[in-house]
CSV table of C-alpha atoms in Angstrom, one decimal:
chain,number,residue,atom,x,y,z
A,20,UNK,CA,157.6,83.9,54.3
A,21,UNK,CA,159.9,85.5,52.3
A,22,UNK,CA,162.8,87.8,52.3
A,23,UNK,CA,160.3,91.1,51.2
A,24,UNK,CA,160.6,93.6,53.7
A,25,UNK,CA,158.1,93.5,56.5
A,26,UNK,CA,157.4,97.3,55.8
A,27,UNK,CA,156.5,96.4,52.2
A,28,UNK,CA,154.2,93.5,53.3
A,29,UNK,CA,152.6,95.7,55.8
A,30,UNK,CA,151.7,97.5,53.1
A,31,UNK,CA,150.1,94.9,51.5
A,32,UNK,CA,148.1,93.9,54.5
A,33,UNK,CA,146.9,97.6,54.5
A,34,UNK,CA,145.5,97.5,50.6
A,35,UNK,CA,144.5,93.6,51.2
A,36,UNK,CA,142.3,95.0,54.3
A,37,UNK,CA,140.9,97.9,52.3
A,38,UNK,CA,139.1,95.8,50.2
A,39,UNK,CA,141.7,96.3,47.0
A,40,UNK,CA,142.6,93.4,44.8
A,41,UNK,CA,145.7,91.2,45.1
A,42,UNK,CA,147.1,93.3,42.2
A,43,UNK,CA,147.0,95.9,43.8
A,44,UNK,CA,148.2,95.3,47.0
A,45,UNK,CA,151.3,93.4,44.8
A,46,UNK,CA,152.1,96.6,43.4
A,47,UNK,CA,152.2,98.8,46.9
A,48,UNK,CA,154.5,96.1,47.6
A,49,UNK,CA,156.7,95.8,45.0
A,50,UNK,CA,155.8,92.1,44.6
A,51,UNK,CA,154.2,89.7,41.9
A,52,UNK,CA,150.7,89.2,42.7
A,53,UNK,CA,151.7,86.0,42.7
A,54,UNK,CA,153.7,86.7,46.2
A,55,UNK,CA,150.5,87.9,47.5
A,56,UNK,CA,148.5,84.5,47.0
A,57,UNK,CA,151.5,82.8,48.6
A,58,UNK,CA,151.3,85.2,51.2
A,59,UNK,CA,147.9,84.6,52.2
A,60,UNK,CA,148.8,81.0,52.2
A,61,UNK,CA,150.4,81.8,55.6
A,62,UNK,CA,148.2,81.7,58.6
A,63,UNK,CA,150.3,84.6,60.2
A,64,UNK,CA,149.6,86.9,57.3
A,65,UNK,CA,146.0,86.2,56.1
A,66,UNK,CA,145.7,86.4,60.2
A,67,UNK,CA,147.0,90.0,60.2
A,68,UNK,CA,145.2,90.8,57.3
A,69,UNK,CA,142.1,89.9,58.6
A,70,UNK,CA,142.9,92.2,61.9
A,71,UNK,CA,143.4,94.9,59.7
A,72,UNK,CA,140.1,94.8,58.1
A,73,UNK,CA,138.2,94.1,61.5
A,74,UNK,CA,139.9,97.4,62.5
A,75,UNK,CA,139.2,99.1,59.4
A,76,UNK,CA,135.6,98.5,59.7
A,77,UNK,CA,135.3,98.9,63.0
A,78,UNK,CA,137.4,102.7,62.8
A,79,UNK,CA,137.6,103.7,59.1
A,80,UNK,CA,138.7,106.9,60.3
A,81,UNK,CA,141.3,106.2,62.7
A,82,UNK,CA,144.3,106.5,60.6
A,83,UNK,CA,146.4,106.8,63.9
A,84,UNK,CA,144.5,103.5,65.2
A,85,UNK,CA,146.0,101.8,61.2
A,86,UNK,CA,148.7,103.2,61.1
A,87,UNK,CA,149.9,101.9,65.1
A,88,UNK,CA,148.2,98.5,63.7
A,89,UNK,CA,150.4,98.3,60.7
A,90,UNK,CA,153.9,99.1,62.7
A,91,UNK,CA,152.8,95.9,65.4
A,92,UNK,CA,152.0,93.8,61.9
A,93,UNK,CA,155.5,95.1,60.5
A,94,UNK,CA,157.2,94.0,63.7
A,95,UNK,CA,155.5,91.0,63.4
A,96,UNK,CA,156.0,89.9,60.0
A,97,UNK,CA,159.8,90.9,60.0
A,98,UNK,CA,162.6,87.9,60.7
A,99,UNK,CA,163.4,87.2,63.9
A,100,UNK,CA,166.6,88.7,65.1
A,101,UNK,CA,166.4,92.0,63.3
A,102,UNK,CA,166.9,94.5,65.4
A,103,UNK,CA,164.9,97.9,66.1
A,104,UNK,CA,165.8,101.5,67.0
A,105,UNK,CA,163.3,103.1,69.3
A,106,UNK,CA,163.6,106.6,68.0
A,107,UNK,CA,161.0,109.1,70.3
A,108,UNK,CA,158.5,106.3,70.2
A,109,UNK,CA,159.1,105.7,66.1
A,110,UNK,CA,160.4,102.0,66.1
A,111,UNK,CA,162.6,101.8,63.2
A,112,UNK,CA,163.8,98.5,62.3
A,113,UNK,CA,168.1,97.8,61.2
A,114,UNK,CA,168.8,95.4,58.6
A,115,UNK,CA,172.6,94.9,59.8
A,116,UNK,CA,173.8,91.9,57.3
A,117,UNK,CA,175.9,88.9,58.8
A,118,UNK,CA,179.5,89.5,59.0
A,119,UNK,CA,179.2,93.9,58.9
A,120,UNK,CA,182.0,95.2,60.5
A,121,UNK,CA,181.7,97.3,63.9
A,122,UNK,CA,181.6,100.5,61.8
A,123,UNK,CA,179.1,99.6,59.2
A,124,UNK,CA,176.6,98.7,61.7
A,125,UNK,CA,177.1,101.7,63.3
A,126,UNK,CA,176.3,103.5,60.6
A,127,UNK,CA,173.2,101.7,59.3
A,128,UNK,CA,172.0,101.8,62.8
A,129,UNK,CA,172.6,106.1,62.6
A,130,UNK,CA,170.9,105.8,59.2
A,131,UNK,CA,168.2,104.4,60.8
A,132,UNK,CA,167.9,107.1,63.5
A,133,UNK,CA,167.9,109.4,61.0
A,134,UNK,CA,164.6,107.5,59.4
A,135,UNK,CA,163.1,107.6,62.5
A,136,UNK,CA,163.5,111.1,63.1
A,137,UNK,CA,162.4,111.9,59.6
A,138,UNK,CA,159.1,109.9,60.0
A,139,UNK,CA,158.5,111.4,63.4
A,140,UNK,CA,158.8,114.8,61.9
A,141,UNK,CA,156.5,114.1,58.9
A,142,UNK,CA,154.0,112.8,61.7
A,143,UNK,CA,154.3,116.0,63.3
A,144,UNK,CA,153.4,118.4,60.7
């Protein structure tokens, strides 16, 4: 797979599961619908999009149910090694690049936090 953030090809699993076209879903994720076909060439992605649309037809109106769904397929779909922030039970995940120093992780690791709080807030209201 490729180096698309696993948020972004959540995403696409989402739109892909909904029923929408591979254009579509390429847009949501900022990618060539020509990254989506590839995509679904991977058993691990045309497997989560296919959980996604048992789910979605089994609860279409469980957006919690989706929305807890497309976090495990984020988690899933993202490198190996990347770590996550557990903010008040919003997992954010840290892209820290090779070689950061002590102090820039830190701080994409607070900026991260801060993301987490963020969506935890928005979930809230």
């Amino acid at each position: 797979m490729s180096t698309t953030p696993a948020r972004d090809k959540a995403s696409a699993v989402l739109w892909l599961a909904a029923g929408q076209t591979k254009r579509a879903a390429a847009e949501a994720a900022g990618v060539s619908p020509n990254t989506i076909t590839e995509w679904l060439r991977s058993p691990v992605f045309a497997g989560e999009v296919e959980k996604a649309r048992v789910l979605y037809s089994e609860r279409p109106q469980d957006a919690r149910a989706l929305l807890d769904h497309l976090d495990r397929v984020a988690d899933r779909l993202a490198p190996q090694g990347a770590p996550t922030v557990d903010v008040d039970g919003v997992r954010v995940r840290v892209s820290v690049p090779p070689g950061a120093s002590p102090r820039k992780r830190e701080r994409l690791i607070g900026q991260a936090i801060a993301r987490g709080l963020r969506a935890r807030r928005e979930a809230g209201s």
